[in-house]
Coordinates of C-alpha atoms in Angstrom, one line a residue:
M1 CA 185.8 44.7 4.3
M2 CA 189.4 44.0 5.2
S3 CA 190.7 46.3 2.4
K4 CA 188.9 49.4 3.9
E5 CA 191.3 51.6 6.0
S6 CA 188.5 52.4 8.5
V7 CA 187.9 48.7 9.3
K8 CA 191.7 47.9 9.5
K9 CA 192.0 50.7 12.1
R10 CA 189.0 49.5 14.2
L11 CA 190.3 45.9 14.3
E12 CA 193.7 47.0 15.3
S13 CA 192.4 49.4 18.1
E14 CA 191.8 48.5 21.7
Q15 CA 188.1 48.7 21.2
G16 CA 188.1 46.4 18.3
M17 CA 185.0 45.9 16.2
S18 CA 181.8 43.7 17.1
Y19 CA 180.7 40.8 14.8
T20 CA 177.4 42.6 14.4
E21 CA 179.1 45.8 13.2
F22 CA 181.5 44.0 11.0
T23 CA 178.9 42.0 9.2
Y24 CA 176.3 44.8 8.9
Q25 CA 177.9 46.2 5.7
L26 CA 178.2 42.7 4.3
L27 CA 174.5 42.1 4.8
Q28 CA 173.7 45.5 3.3
G29 CA 175.8 44.6 0.3
Y30 CA 174.3 41.3 -0.2
D31 CA 170.8 42.8 0.1
F32 CA 171.6 45.0 -2.9
L33 CA 173.0 42.1 -4.8
Y34 CA 169.8 40.1 -4.2
L35 CA 167.6 42.9 -5.4
F36 CA 169.8 43.6 -8.4
K37 CA 169.8 39.9 -9.6
N38 CA 166.1 39.0 -8.6
E39 CA 164.1 42.1 -8.8
G40 CA 166.0 44.2 -11.3
V41 CA 166.8 47.0 -8.9
N42 CA 170.0 48.9 -10.0
V43 CA 169.8 52.1 -8.0
Q44 CA 170.2 52.3 -4.2
I45 CA 169.4 55.6 -2.6
G46 CA 170.3 56.7 1.1
G47 CA 171.7 59.4 3.3
S48 CA 175.3 60.3 3.0
D49 CA 176.2 58.2 5.9
Q50 CA 175.2 55.1 3.9
W51 CA 177.8 55.6 1.3
G52 CA 180.0 52.8 2.4
N53 CA 177.1 50.3 2.6
I54 CA 175.9 51.3 -0.8
T55 CA 179.3 50.9 -2.5
A56 CA 179.7 47.6 -0.7
G57 CA 176.7 46.5 -2.8
T58 CA 177.9 47.8 -6.2
E59 CA 181.4 46.2 -5.6
L60 CA 179.8 42.9 -4.7
I61 CA 177.6 43.0 -7.8
R62 CA 180.5 43.6 -10.1
K63 CA 182.7 40.8 -8.4
I64 CA 180.1 38.1 -8.2
L65 CA 177.8 38.7 -11.3
Q66 CA 180.5 40.5 -13.3
A67 CA 177.6 42.9 -14.1
E68 CA 177.8 46.8 -14.6
G69 CA 174.9 49.1 -14.1
A70 CA 174.6 49.1 -10.4
Y71 CA 174.5 52.7 -9.0
G72 CA 174.4 54.5 -5.7
L73 CA 173.0 57.8 -4.8
T74 CA 173.4 59.7 -1.5
F75 CA 171.9 62.9 -0.2
P76 CA 173.1 65.1 2.7
L77 CA 171.7 64.3 6.1
L78 CA 169.3 66.5 7.9
L79 CA 171.5 67.5 10.9
K80 CA 170.7 69.6 13.8
S81 CA 173.0 72.6 14.8
D82 CA 174.9 70.3 17.3
G83 CA 175.6 67.9 14.6
T84 CA 173.4 65.1 15.6
K85 CA 171.0 63.6 13.1
F86 CA 167.3 62.7 13.1
G87 CA 166.7 58.9 13.2
K88 CA 164.5 56.4 14.8
S89 CA 167.6 55.1 16.7
E90 CA 168.3 58.5 18.1
D91 CA 167.1 59.8 21.5
G92 CA 163.7 61.5 21.1
A93 CA 163.0 60.1 17.7
I94 CA 160.2 62.2 15.7
W95 CA 157.7 59.6 14.5
L96 CA 155.2 60.5 11.7
S97 CA 152.6 58.1 13.1
P98 CA 150.3 59.5 15.6
S99 CA 150.3 56.2 17.4
M100 CA 153.9 56.5 18.0
L101 CA 154.0 60.3 18.7
S102 CA 151.0 62.4 19.3
P103 CA 150.4 65.5 17.2
Y104 CA 150.9 67.6 20.4
K105 CA 154.3 66.1 21.0
F106 CA 155.1 66.4 17.3
Y107 CA 154.2 70.1 17.4
Q108 CA 156.1 70.7 20.6
Y109 CA 159.3 69.2 19.1
F110 CA 159.4 71.7 16.2
F111 CA 158.2 74.5 18.4
S112 CA 161.2 73.9 20.7
V113 CA 164.0 73.9 18.1
P114 CA 166.9 76.3 18.6
D115 CA 167.0 79.6 16.7
A116 CA 170.1 78.2 15.0
D117 CA 168.0 75.5 13.3
V118 CA 164.6 77.0 12.7
V119 CA 165.4 79.1 9.4
R120 CA 167.1 76.0 7.9
F121 CA 164.3 73.7 8.8
L122 CA 161.7 76.2 7.3
K123 CA 163.5 76.0 4.0
I124 CA 163.9 72.1 3.9
L125 CA 160.7 71.0 5.7
T126 CA 158.0 73.4 4.7
F127 CA 156.6 74.7 1.4
L128 CA 156.6 78.3 2.5
N129 CA 158.0 80.6 -0.2
M130 CA 161.5 82.1 0.4
E131 CA 160.1 85.5 0.6
E132 CA 158.2 84.7 3.8
I133 CA 161.0 82.7 5.3
N134 CA 163.5 85.5 4.7
E135 CA 161.2 87.9 6.4
L136 CA 161.0 85.6 9.5
E137 CA 164.8 85.5 9.4
S138 CA 165.1 89.2 9.2
A139 CA 162.6 89.7 12.0
M140 CA 164.5 87.3 14.3
K141 CA 167.5 89.9 14.1
K142 CA 165.5 93.0 14.9
P143 CA 164.6 94.5 18.4
G144 CA 161.1 93.7 19.6
Y145 CA 161.0 90.2 17.8
V146 CA 158.6 87.9 19.7
P147 CA 160.5 84.9 20.8
N148 CA 159.6 81.6 19.0
T149 CA 157.5 83.4 16.2
A150 CA 159.5 81.4 13.7
Q151 CA 159.3 78.2 15.6
R152 CA 155.6 78.6 15.9
K153 CA 155.3 78.9 12.2
L154 CA 157.6 75.9 11.6
A155 CA 155.6 73.8 14.0
E156 CA 152.3 74.8 12.6
E157 CA 153.3 74.2 8.9
I158 CA 154.9 70.7 9.6
T159 CA 152.1 69.5 11.9
R160 CA 149.6 70.5 9.3
F161 CA 151.4 68.8 6.5
V162 CA 151.9 65.5 8.6
H163 CA 148.6 65.3 10.7
G164 CA 146.2 67.5 8.8
E165 CA 144.1 70.3 10.0
D166 CA 142.5 68.3 12.6
G167 CA 145.9 67.1 14.0
L168 CA 147.2 70.7 14.2
T169 CA 143.9 71.8 16.0
E170 CA 144.4 69.0 18.5
A171 CA 148.1 70.1 19.1
L172 CA 147.2 73.7 19.5
K173 CA 144.3 72.9 21.9
A174 CA 146.6 70.6 24.1
T175 CA 149.4 73.3 24.0
E176 CA 147.0 75.9 25.2
A177 CA 145.6 73.8 27.9
L178 CA 149.1 73.0 29.2
R179 CA 150.2 76.5 29.3
P180 CA 150.7 77.7 32.8
G181 CA 148.5 80.8 33.4
S182 CA 146.2 79.9 30.6
E183 CA 142.7 81.0 30.9
T184 CA 141.5 78.0 29.0
K185 CA 139.0 76.1 31.3
L186 CA 140.2 72.7 31.9
D187 CA 138.0 69.7 32.0
W188 CA 138.6 66.0 32.6
E189 CA 138.5 65.2 28.8
T190 CA 141.2 67.8 28.0
I191 CA 143.5 66.6 30.6
E192 CA 143.0 62.9 29.8
G193 CA 143.8 63.8 26.2
I194 CA 147.3 65.0 27.2
A195 CA 147.8 62.3 29.9
E196 CA 149.7 60.2 27.3
D197 CA 152.1 62.8 26.5
V198 CA 153.2 63.9 30.0
P199 CA 154.2 61.9 33.0
S200 CA 151.1 60.5 34.6
C201 CA 150.2 58.8 37.9
S202 CA 147.4 57.9 40.3
L203 CA 146.7 58.2 44.0
P204 CA 143.7 57.4 45.9
Y205 CA 141.1 60.3 45.9
T206 CA 141.0 60.3 49.7
E207 CA 144.8 60.8 50.0
V208 CA 144.8 63.5 47.5
L209 CA 142.1 65.5 49.3
N210 CA 143.6 67.8 51.9
L211 CA 147.3 67.0 51.0
S212 CA 149.5 69.9 50.9
I213 CA 150.7 71.2 47.5
V214 CA 154.3 70.6 48.5
D215 CA 153.5 66.9 49.5
L216 CA 151.6 66.4 46.4
S217 CA 154.4 67.8 44.2
V218 CA 156.7 65.2 45.8
S219 CA 154.3 62.4 45.8
S220 CA 153.5 62.8 42.1
G221 CA 157.3 62.7 41.2
L222 CA 157.2 66.4 40.1
F223 CA 160.0 67.1 42.7
E224 CA 162.5 65.0 44.4
S225 CA 162.3 66.9 47.7
K226 CA 160.0 69.1 49.5
S227 CA 162.8 71.7 49.7
A228 CA 162.9 71.9 45.9
A229 CA 159.3 72.3 45.8
R230 CA 159.2 75.1 48.4
R231 CA 162.0 76.9 46.6
L232 CA 160.2 77.0 43.2
L233 CA 156.9 77.7 44.9
K234 CA 158.3 80.9 46.5
Q235 CA 159.6 81.8 43.0
G236 CA 156.1 81.5 41.6
G237 CA 156.9 78.5 39.5
I238 CA 154.3 75.9 40.7
Y239 CA 151.0 75.8 39.1
L240 CA 147.9 73.7 39.9
N241 CA 145.5 73.2 36.9
N242 CA 147.3 76.2 35.3
N243 CA 146.8 78.5 38.2
R244 CA 149.9 79.8 40.0
V245 CA 150.1 78.7 43.7
D246 CA 151.1 81.5 45.9
N247 CA 150.5 80.0 49.3
E248 CA 152.9 77.3 50.6
S249 CA 150.1 76.1 53.0
K250 CA 147.8 75.5 50.1
R251 CA 145.9 72.1 50.5
I252 CA 144.0 70.3 47.9
E253 CA 140.2 70.9 48.0
A254 CA 137.5 69.1 46.2
E255 CA 137.1 72.0 43.7
D256 CA 140.8 71.6 42.8
I257 CA 140.2 68.2 41.4
V258 CA 138.9 68.7 37.9
D259 CA 135.5 67.0 37.5
G260 CA 136.3 65.1 40.6
K261 CA 138.9 62.9 38.8
V262 CA 142.1 64.6 37.9
L263 CA 144.7 67.4 38.5
L264 CA 147.4 68.9 36.4
L265 CA 150.6 69.9 38.2
S266 CA 153.3 72.1 36.5
A267 CA 156.7 73.2 37.6
G268 CA 157.6 76.1 35.4
K269 CA 156.5 75.9 31.8
K270 CA 157.8 72.4 30.7
N271 CA 157.7 70.0 33.7
K272 CA 154.2 68.7 34.2
V273 CA 152.4 65.7 35.7
V274 CA 148.9 64.5 35.3
L275 CA 147.6 63.1 38.5
S276 CA 144.5 60.9 38.6
A277 CA 142.6 61.0 41.9
E278 CA 141.1 57.5 41.9
K279 CA 137.9 56.8 44.0
N280 CA 137.2 53.3 45.6
V281 CA 140.7 52.0 45.2
N282 CA 142.8 49.9 47.7
T283 CA 145.0 52.6 49.5
K284 CA 147.7 50.0 49.8
E285 CA 148.2 49.8 46.1
P286 CA 151.5 51.3 45.1
L287 CA 151.6 54.5 42.9
R288 CA 151.2 53.4 39.2
L289 CA 152.6 55.1 36.1
T290 CA 149.8 55.2 33.5
S291 CA 151.5 57.0 30.5
K292 CA 152.7 55.8 27.1
A293 CA 156.1 55.2 28.6
G294 CA 155.0 51.6 29.3
R295 CA 157.0 49.2 31.2
L296 CA 160.3 50.9 30.7
G297 CA 158.7 54.0 32.0
K298 CA 157.5 52.1 35.0
W299 CA 161.1 51.0 35.8
L300 CA 162.5 54.5 35.5
F301 CA 159.7 56.0 37.6
A302 CA 159.9 53.4 40.3
I303 CA 163.7 53.7 40.5
K304 CA 163.4 57.5 40.7
F305 CA 160.5 57.2 43.3
W306 CA 162.9 54.9 45.4
K307 CA 164.9 58.1 46.1
L308 CA 162.0 60.2 47.0
R309 CA 161.4 61.4 50.6
V310 CA 157.7 61.6 51.1
S311 CA 155.7 62.0 54.4
H312 CA 153.7 58.8 53.8
K313 CA 156.6 56.8 52.3
P314 CA 155.7 53.6 54.3
R315 CA 152.5 53.1 52.3
Y316 CA 154.4 52.4 49.2
F317 CA 156.7 49.9 50.7
M318 CA 154.3 47.9 53.0
D319 CA 154.1 45.2 50.2
M320 CA 157.8 44.7 50.2
P321 CA 159.3 41.6 51.9
G322 CA 160.3 42.6 55.4
N323 CA 160.0 46.2 54.6
S324 CA 163.7 46.1 53.6
S325 CA 165.6 49.1 52.6
N326 CA 168.0 46.9 50.5
T327 CA 168.1 48.3 46.8
F328 CA 168.3 44.8 45.3
V329 CA 165.2 43.7 47.2
F330 CA 163.3 46.8 45.9
L331 CA 164.1 46.2 42.4
N332 CA 163.1 42.6 42.6
W333 CA 159.8 43.8 44.2
V334 CA 159.4 46.4 41.3
S335 CA 160.0 43.7 38.7
K336 CA 157.1 41.8 40.2
Q337 CA 154.7 44.8 40.1
I338 CA 155.6 45.4 36.4
A339 CA 155.0 41.7 35.4
D340 CA 151.6 41.8 37.1
P341 CA 149.3 42.7 34.0
H342 CA 146.7 44.1 36.4
R343 CA 149.0 46.9 37.5

């Protein structure tokens, strides 16, 4: 380790190198040594960024066992156009398991890749023949090209390969259901099926009923202020159950609550929230985040909600000690809400 120029520079720099980072390569090297000695493994394969870790293992084998025949093989990383890589430690990791990432989210990720990436991904990640890929690439450069045609093909091919035909059907159904202006009739099951993939919250049914669309947009966390909600509404960018809201004075009616249980609010095409209108609940109960984001999501949502200016704000803080506005007290209160398994 000390003979490596990169390590020397890091140790001599102001930032230095953590013990964890310093020993990581040692452990990787020892891992190869153990497998070589005890399991007969003589080839280690990894991405090009693992070259140093792999060669640390081959060097350790030669020095300790005086043995030859330990090899390393690396392959180029799949990088995005901005130079970042795919990986489970990266932000927005793409999981293959549907329990970690739904087919809908999986489909949406590849449907949203930039034009700069789509052709390369089609070549690497699908089994389409080169003739079809070249046709898509040529079409992208011609007038009249329908945006995202190549992305749609990429998303369909990869989702079908990973999640099967049923998974692709599920993803396409959810995509259509979530599209603002879609004529697909929404029902409770459809909205509940996508609730894990978009921010979700709940409010008592009696409070949702007759609430203005502007107040509801803020209360649900879709907007941070009424002025922002009004601004987008005037631009035609707010949708209730996929129907554009044109009237600022619009109030929620019973028929707006799908199957008497849930609403889908959208701000533009991408920002959405599923709001559950719960009946027979304690109206003093704080707003609850119910999506897959889990406890971390509850923290982030609660901290964001702290900044909101809502018309019925006192209801959400009446359980706080002394109704204090002190941020520390608020966060302490939030931690107790999160720790409570019944919330």
